[in-house]
Coordinates of C-alpha atoms and ligand atoms in Angstrom, one line a residue:
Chain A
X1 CA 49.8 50.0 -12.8
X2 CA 48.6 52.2 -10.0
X3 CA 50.9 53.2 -7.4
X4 CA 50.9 51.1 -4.4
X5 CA 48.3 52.6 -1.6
X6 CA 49.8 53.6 1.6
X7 CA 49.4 54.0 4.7
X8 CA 49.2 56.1 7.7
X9 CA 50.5 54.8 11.2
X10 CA 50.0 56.5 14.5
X11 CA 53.3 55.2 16.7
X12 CA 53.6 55.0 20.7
X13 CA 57.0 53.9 21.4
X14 CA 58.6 53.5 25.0
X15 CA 61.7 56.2 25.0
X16 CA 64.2 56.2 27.6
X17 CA 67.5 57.0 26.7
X18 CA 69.3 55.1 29.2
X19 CA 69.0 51.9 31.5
X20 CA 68.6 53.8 34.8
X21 CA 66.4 57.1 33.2
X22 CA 62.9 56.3 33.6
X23 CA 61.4 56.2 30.4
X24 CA 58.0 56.9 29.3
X25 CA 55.6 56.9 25.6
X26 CA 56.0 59.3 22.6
X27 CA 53.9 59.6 20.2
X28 CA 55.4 59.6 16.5
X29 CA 53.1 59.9 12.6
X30 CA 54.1 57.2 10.4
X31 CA 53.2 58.9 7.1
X32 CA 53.5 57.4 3.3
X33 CA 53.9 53.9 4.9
X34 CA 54.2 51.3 2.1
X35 CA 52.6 48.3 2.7
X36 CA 55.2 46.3 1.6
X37 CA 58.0 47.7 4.1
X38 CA 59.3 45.3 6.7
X39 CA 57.9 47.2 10.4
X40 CA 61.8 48.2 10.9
X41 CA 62.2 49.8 7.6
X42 CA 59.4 51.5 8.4
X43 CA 61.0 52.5 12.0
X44 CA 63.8 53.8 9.6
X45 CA 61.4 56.1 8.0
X46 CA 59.9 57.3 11.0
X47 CA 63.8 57.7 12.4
X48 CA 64.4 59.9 9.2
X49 CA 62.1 62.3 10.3
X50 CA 63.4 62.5 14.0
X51 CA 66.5 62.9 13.0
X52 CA 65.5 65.7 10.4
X53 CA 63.7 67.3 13.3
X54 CA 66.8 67.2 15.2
X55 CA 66.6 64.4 17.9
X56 CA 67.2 61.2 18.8
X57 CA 66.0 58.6 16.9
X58 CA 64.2 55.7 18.4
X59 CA 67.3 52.8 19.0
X60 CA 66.2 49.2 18.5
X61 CA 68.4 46.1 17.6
X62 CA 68.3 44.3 14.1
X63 CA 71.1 43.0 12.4
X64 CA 70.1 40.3 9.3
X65 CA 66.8 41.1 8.8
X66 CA 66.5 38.5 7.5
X67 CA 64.6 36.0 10.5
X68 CA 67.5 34.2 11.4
X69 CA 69.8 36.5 13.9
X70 CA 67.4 37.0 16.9
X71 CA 68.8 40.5 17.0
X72 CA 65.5 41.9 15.9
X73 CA 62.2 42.3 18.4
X74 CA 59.4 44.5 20.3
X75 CA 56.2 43.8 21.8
X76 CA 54.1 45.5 19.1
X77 CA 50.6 45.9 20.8
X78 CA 51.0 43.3 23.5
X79 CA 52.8 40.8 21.5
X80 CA 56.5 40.0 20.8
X81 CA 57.2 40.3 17.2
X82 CA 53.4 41.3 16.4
X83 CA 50.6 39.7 15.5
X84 CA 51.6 37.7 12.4
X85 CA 52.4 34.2 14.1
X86 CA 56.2 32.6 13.3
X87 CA 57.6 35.9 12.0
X88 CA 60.7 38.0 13.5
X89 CA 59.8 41.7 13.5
X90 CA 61.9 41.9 11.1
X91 CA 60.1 39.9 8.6
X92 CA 56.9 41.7 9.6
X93 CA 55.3 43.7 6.7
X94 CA 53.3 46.8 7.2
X95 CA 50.5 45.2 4.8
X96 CA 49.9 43.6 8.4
X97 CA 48.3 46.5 9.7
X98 CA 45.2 48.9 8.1
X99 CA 45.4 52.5 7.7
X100 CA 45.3 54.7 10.7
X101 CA 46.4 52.2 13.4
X102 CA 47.7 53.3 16.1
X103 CA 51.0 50.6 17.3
X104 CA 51.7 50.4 21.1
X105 CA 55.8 49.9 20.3
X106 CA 57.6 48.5 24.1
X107 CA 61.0 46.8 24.6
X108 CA 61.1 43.2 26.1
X109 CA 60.0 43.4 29.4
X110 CA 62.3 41.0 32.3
X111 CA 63.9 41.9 34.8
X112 CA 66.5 39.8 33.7
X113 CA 66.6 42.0 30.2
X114 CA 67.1 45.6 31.3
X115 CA 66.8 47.8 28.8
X116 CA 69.6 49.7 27.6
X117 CA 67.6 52.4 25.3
X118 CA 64.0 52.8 23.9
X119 CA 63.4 49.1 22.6
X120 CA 67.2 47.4 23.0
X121 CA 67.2 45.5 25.8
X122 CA 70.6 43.7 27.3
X123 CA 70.3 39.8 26.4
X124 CA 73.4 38.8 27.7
X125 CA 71.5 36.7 30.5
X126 CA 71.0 34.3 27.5
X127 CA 74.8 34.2 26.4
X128 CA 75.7 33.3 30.1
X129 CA 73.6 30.1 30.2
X130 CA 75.0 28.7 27.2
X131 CA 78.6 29.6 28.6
X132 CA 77.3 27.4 31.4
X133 CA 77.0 24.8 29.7
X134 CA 75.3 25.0 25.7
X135 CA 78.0 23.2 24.2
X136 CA 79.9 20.3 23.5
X137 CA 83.4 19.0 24.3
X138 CA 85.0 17.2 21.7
X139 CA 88.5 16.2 20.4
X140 CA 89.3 18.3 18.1
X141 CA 92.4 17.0 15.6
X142 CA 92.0 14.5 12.3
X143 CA 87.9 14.7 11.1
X144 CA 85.8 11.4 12.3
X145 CA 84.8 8.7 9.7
X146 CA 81.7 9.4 8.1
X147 CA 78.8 7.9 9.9
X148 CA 80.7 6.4 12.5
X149 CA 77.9 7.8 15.1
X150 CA 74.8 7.0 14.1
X151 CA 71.6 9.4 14.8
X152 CA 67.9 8.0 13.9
X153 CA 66.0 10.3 11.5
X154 CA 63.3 11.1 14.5
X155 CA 66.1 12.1 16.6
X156 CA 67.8 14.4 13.9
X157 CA 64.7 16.2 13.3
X158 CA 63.4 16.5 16.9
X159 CA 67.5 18.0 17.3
X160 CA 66.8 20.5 14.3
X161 CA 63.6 21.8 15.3
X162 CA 65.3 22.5 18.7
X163 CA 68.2 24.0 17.2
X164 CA 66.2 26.8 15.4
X165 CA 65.9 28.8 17.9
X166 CA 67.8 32.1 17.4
X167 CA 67.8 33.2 20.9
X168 CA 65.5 36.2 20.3
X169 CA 64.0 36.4 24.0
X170 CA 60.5 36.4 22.6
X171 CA 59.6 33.8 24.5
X172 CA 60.5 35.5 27.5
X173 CA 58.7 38.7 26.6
X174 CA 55.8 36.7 25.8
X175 CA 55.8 34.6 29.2
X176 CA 53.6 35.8 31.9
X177 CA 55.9 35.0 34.4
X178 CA 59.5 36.6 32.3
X179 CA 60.5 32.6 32.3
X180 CA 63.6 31.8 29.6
X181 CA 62.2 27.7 30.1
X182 CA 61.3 27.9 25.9
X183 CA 64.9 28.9 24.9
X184 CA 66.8 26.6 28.4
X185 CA 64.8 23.8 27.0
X186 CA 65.6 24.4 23.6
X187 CA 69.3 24.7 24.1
X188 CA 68.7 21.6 26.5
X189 CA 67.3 19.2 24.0
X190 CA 69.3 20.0 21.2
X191 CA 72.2 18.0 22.6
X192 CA 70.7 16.0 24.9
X193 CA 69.3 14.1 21.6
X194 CA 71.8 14.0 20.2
X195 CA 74.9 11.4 20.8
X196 CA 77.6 14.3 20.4
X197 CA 76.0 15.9 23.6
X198 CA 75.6 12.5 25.8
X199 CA 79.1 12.5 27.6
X200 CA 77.7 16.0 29.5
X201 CA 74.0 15.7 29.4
X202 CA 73.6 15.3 32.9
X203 CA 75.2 18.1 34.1
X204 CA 74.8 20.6 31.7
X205 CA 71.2 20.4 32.2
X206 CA 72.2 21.6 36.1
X207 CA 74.1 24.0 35.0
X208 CA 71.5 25.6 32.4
X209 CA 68.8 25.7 35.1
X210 CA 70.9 26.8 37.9
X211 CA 72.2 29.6 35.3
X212 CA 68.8 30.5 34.1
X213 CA 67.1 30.8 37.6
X214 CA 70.2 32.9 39.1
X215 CA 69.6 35.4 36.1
X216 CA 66.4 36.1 37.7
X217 CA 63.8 34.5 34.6
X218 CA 60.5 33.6 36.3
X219 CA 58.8 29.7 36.4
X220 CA 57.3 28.3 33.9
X221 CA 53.8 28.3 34.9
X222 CA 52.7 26.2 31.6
X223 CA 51.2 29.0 30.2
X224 CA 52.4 28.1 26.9
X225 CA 52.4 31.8 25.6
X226 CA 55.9 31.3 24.4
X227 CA 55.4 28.6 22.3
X228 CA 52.4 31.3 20.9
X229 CA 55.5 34.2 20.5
X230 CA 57.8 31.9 19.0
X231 CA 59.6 33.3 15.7
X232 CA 60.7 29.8 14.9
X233 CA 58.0 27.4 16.1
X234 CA 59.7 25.8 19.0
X235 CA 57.1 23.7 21.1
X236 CA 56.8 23.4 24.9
X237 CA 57.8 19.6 24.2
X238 CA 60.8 21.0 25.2
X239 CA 60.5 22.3 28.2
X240 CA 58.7 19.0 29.1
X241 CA 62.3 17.3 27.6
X242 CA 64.1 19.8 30.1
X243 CA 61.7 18.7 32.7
X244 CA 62.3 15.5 32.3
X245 CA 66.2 15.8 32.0
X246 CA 66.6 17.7 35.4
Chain B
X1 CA 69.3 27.2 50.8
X2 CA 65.7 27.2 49.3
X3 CA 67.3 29.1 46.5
X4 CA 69.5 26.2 45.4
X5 CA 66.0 24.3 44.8
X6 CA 65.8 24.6 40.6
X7 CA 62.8 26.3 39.4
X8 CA 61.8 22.8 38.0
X9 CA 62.2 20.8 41.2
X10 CA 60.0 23.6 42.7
X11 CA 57.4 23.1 40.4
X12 CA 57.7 19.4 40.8
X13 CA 56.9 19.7 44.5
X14 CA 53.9 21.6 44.1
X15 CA 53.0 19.0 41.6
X16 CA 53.2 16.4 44.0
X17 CA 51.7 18.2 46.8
X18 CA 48.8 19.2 44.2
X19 CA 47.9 15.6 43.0
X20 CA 48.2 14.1 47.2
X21 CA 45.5 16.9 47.3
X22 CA 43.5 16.1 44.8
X23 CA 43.5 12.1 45.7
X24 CA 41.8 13.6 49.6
X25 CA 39.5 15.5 47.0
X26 CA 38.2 12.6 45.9
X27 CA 38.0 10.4 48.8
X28 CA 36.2 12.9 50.6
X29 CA 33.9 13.2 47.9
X30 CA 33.1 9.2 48.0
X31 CA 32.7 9.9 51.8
X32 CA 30.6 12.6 51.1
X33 CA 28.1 11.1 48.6
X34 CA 27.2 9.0 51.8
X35 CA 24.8 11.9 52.2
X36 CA 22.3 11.3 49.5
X37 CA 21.6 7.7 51.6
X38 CA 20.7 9.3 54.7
X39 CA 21.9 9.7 58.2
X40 CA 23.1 6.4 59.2
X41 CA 25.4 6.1 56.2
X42 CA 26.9 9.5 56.4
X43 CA 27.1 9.1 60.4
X44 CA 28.8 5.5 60.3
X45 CA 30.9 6.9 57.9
X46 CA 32.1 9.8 60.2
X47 CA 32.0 6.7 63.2
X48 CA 34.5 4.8 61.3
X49 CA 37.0 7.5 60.6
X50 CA 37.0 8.3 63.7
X51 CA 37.8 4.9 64.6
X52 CA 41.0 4.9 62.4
X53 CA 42.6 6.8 65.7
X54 CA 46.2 6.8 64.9
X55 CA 45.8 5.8 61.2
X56 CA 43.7 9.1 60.4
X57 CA 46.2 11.3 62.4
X58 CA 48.4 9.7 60.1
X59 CA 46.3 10.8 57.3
X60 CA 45.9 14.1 58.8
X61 CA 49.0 15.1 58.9
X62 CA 50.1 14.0 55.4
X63 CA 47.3 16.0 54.8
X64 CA 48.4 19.1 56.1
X65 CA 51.8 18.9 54.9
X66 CA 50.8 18.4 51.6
X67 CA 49.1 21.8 52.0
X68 CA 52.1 23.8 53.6
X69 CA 54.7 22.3 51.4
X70 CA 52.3 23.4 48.0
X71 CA 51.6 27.2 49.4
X72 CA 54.6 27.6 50.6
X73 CA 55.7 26.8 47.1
X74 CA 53.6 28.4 45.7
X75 CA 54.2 31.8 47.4
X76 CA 57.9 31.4 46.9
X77 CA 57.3 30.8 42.9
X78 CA 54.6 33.8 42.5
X79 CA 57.0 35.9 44.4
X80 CA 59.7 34.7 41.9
X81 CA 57.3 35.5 38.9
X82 CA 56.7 38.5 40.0
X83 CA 59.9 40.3 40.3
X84 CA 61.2 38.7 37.2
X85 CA 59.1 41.2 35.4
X86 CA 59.2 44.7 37.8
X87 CA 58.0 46.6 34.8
X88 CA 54.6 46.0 33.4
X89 CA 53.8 45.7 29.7
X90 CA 51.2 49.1 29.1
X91 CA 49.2 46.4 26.3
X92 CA 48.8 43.0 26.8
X93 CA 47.5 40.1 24.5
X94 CA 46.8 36.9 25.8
X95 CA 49.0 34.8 23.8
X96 CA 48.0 30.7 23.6
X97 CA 44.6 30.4 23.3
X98 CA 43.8 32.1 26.5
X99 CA 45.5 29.6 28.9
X100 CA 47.4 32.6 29.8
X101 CA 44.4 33.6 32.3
X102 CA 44.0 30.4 33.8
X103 CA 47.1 30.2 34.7
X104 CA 47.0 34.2 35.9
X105 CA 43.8 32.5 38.3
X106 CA 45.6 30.2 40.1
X107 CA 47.0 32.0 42.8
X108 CA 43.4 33.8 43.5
X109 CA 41.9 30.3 43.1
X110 CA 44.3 28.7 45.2
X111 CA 43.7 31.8 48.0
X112 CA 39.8 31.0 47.8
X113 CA 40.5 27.4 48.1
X114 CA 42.4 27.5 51.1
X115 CA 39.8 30.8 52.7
X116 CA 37.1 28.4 52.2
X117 CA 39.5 25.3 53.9
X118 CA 39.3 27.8 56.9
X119 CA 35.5 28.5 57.0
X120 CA 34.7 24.6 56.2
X121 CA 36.7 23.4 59.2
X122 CA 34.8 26.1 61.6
X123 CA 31.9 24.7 60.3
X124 CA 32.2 21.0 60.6
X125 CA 35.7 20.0 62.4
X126 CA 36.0 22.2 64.8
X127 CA 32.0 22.1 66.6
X128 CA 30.3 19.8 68.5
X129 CA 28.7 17.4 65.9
X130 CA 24.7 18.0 66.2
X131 CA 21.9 19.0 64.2
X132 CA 18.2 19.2 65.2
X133 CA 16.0 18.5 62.5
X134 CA 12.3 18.5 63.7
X135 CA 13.8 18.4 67.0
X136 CA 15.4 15.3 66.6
X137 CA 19.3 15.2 66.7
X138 CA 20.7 13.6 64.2
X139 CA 24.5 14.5 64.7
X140 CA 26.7 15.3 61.9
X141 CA 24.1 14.5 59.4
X142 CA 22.0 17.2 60.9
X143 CA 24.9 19.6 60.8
X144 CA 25.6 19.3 57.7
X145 CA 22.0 19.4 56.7
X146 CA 21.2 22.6 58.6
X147 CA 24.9 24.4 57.3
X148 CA 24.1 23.7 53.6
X149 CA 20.7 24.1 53.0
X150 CA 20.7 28.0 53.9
X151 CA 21.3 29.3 50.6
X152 CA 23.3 31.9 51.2
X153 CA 26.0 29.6 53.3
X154 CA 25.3 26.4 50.6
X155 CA 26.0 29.3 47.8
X156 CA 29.5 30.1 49.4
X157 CA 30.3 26.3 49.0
X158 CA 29.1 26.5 45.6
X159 CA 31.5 29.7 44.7
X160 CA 34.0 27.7 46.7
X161 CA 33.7 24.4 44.3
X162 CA 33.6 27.0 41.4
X163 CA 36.9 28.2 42.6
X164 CA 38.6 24.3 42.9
X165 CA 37.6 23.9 39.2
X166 CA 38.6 26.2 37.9
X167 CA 42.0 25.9 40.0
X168 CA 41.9 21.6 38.9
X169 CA 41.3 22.7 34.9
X170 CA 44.4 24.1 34.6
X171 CA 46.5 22.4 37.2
X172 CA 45.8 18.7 36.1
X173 CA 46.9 18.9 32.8
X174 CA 50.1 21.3 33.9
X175 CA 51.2 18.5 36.4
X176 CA 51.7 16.3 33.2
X177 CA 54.0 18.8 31.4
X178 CA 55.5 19.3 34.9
X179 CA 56.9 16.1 35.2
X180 CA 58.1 16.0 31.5
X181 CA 55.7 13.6 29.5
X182 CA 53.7 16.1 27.8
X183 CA 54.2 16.3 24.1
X184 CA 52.3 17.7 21.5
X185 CA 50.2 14.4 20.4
X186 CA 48.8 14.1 23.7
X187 CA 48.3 17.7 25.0
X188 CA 45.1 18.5 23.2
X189 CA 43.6 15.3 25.1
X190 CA 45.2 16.4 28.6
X191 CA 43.8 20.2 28.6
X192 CA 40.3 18.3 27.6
X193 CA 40.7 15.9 30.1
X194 CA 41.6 18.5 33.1
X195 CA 38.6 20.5 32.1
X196 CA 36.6 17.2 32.4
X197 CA 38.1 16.3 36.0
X198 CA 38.4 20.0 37.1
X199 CA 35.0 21.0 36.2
X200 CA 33.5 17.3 37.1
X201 CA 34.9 17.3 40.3
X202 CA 33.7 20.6 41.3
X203 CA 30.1 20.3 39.8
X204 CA 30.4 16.8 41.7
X205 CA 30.3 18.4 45.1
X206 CA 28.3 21.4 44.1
X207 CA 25.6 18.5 44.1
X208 CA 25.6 18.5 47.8
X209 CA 24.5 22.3 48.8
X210 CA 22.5 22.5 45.7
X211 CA 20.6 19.3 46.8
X212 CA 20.5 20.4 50.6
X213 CA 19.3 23.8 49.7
X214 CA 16.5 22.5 46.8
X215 CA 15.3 20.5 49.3
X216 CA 14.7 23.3 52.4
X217 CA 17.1 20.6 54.5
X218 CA 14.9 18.9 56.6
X219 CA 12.8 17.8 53.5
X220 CA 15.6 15.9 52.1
X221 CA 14.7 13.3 55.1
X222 CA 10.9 13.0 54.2
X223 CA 11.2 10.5 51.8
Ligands
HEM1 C1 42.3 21.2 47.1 C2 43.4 21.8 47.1 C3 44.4 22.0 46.0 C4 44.7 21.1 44.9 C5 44.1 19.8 44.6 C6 45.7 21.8 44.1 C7 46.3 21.3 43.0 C8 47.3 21.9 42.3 C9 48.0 21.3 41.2 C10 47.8 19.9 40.7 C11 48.8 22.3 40.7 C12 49.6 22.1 39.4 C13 51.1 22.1 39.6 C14 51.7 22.2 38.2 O1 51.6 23.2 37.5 O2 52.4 21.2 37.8 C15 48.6 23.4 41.4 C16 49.2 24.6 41.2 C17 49.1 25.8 41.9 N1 48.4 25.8 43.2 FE1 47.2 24.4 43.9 N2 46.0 23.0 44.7 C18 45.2 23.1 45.8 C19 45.2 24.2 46.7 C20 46.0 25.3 46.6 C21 46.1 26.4 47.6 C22 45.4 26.4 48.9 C23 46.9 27.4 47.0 C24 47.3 28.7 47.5 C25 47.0 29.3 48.6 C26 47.3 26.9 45.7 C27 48.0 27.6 44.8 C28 48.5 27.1 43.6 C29 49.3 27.9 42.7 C30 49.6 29.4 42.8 C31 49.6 27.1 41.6 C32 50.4 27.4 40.3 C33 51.8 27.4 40.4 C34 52.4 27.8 39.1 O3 52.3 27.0 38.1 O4 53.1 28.8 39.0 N3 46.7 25.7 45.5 N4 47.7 23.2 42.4
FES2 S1 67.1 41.2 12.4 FE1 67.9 39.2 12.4 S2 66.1 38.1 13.0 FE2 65.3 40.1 12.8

């Protein structure tokens, strides 16, 4: 069999080695790119060469790579995660793009997610609106009968595609307005379905909001441009359920 | 205070305000259709508004509430929007099917809307309510005969309507998902529909100028 082809990929990725330095594009040659490399194993190529060349290779977040941590993510020319649609960067493959491309590579862009270096942004804005109120109180002690709380099958479903999200911030990136509604109204709906998140449905939903606007996310605008970005598929029903909820 | 109002119940407010103005949109287009059947009709009309004394003060004001509460808003939110992203992508892609740039439109839209509110009161509220055709006075009829059919006036009504649509085809279907009872079996219908009414409504009182000025004005009374 005939060696795979590959390809040649011209790079321009926003550098700025810290969160108050003011950052600007370099350009980098993406050489020898197999088609079949996931876009940050070909990041760790192009790293390879920085490094050889003695600098400072370009830092982005990624952890599973597998789609299912939300560490992963860049706007790759103009869109979060890149142009394939409900794919992680991660799980983006280079057969994606032709030969001789040149990628526009820039971090998440919200004020509420300052970057930290080249594409790693902070996303701890997320982490404090589910401390606000993501999450459940229950007694903990002796495990409940089986089936003693009974959930319809609609309701399960509509409370696992909720539940996919993996807190990624694409949605944010994506939004014209830097609004977090997508993920708020995910996290929102996931136990507001459910009868395990009834006893605090009310306020948490408060909460969530009153987090969420406080970290400085825009408004939804019903754009729907997240819903576009999303990795997992999670539909602006939600933020309608949010809506509806406040 | 105003920033303990949620981000949702601000949106909510403009929704209101935004459908209160959309129910005077079409009222005054009934009352403006009154045109096509001729002076007495349009001026009765006019007469019996007028005769609503307190009631259309009442109406007035609502009226003009309505339109502070939803720019005021409005600014607040775009304001919002803006600073939550200080630094600007260098590429962007429309995600979602283009929406994206309606939605980008509606504060422009919503500026021409209420510029035009401005020039459309000098013309007609705020005059003394004549027109001479053929040297006849025929009062606000007349008026609004003489305004519209110059072209290049009728034409800035026409931009004006342009601008409303476009600012009702996104806006109707958004109040929906506003409120919470968009999903995804209906939303297909609702952006089709809020074209429909945006671009309907609009094209609905283009009719007017584009009438007055086929007809030179004072031909339209020939008849
Ligand atoms: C005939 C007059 C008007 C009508 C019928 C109207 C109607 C509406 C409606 C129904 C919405 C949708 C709210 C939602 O998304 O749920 C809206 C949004 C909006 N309106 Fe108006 N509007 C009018 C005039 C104006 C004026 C004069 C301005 C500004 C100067 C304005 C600026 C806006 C903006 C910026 C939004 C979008 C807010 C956002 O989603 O971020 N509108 N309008
Ligand atoms: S690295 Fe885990 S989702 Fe991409």
């Amino acid at each position: 069999m005939a060696a795979p082809k590959t390809i040649s990929i011209k790079l321009k990725v926003w550098r700025q080695s810290n969160p108050e330095a003011k950052g600007e594009f370099k350009t980098y040659q993406a050489t020898d790119v197999s088609p079949h490399m996931s876009f940050l194993e070909m990041l760790d190529v192009v790293n390879g060469d920085i490094i050889k060349a003695g600098d400072d290779p370009i830092a982005f977040d990624h952890d599973c790579r597998e789609g299912i941590c939300g560490s992963c993510g860049a706007v790759v020319n103009g869109e979060a995660h890149g142009p394939k649609s409900q794919v992680t960067l991660c799980q983006l493959h280079m057969r994606s793009f032709n030969d001789g491309d040149e990628i526009t590579l820039e971090p998440w862009r919200a004020s509420a997610f300052p970057v930290v270096k080249d594409l790693v942004v902070d996303r701890s804005a997320f982490d404090r609106i589910i401390a606000a109120g993501g999450y459940i109180s229950v007694k903990t002690g002796s495990a409940p009968d089986a089936h003693c709380l009974p959930v319809s099958k609609v309701d399960a479903d509509a409370a696992f595609d909720a539940a996919q999200c993996i807190g990624c911030g694409a949605c944010v990136a994506a939004c014209p307005n830097a609004s977090a509604s997508l993920f708020v109204g995910a996290k929102v709906s996931q136990f507001s379905l459910l009868p395990q998140g009834q006893p605090e449905r009310k306020s948490r939903v408060k909460k969530m909001v009153w987090q969420m606007d406080s970290e400085g996310f825009g408004n939804c605008s019903n754009a729907f441009a997240c819903e576009a970005a999303c990795p997992k598929g999670i539909t602006v029903d939600f933020i309608s359920r949010m809506n509806r909820e406040l | 205070m105003l920033t303990s109002i949620p981000s949702i119940r601000k949106k909510q407010i403009i929704a209101v305000t935004g459908v209160m103005l959309f129910g005077f949109l079409l009222a005054h287009l009934s009352g403006n259709f009154l045109i096509f059947k001729g002076p007495e009709a349009l001026n009765a009309y006019a007469q019996f508004l007028h005769d609503l004394g307190p009631v259309l003060w009442g109406m007035r004001i609502g009226l003009i509430a309505a339109f502070v509460l939803h720019m005021f808003f409005t600014a607040l939110v775009v304001v919002e929007n803006v600073k939550a992203r200080k630094a600007r992508y260098a590429v962007t892609k429309d995600q979602g099917e283009h929406r994206t740039l309606l939605v980008r439109l509606m504060p422009y839209t919503g500026v021409t809307i209420f510029a035009y509110l401005i020039f459309h009161l000098l013309d007609f509220t705020f005059v003394e309510k004549t027109g001479f055709i053929n040297g006849v006075d025929y009062g606000l009829y007349g008026l609004v005969v003489n305004t519209l059919s110059n072209p290049i006036h009728g034409g800035l009504y026409i931009i004006a309507m342009l601008a409303i649509g476009v600012h009702l085809a996104h806006a109707m279907q958004s109040v929906v998902q506003t409120f919470g009872f968009a999903n995804k079996c209906i939303r297909p219908k609702l952006v089709q529909a809020s074209m429909v009414i945006g671009f309907g409504i609009a094209l609905a009182y283009c009719a007017i100028p584009i009438y007055l000025i086929s007809c030179a004005g004072s031909g339209c009374l020939v008849k």
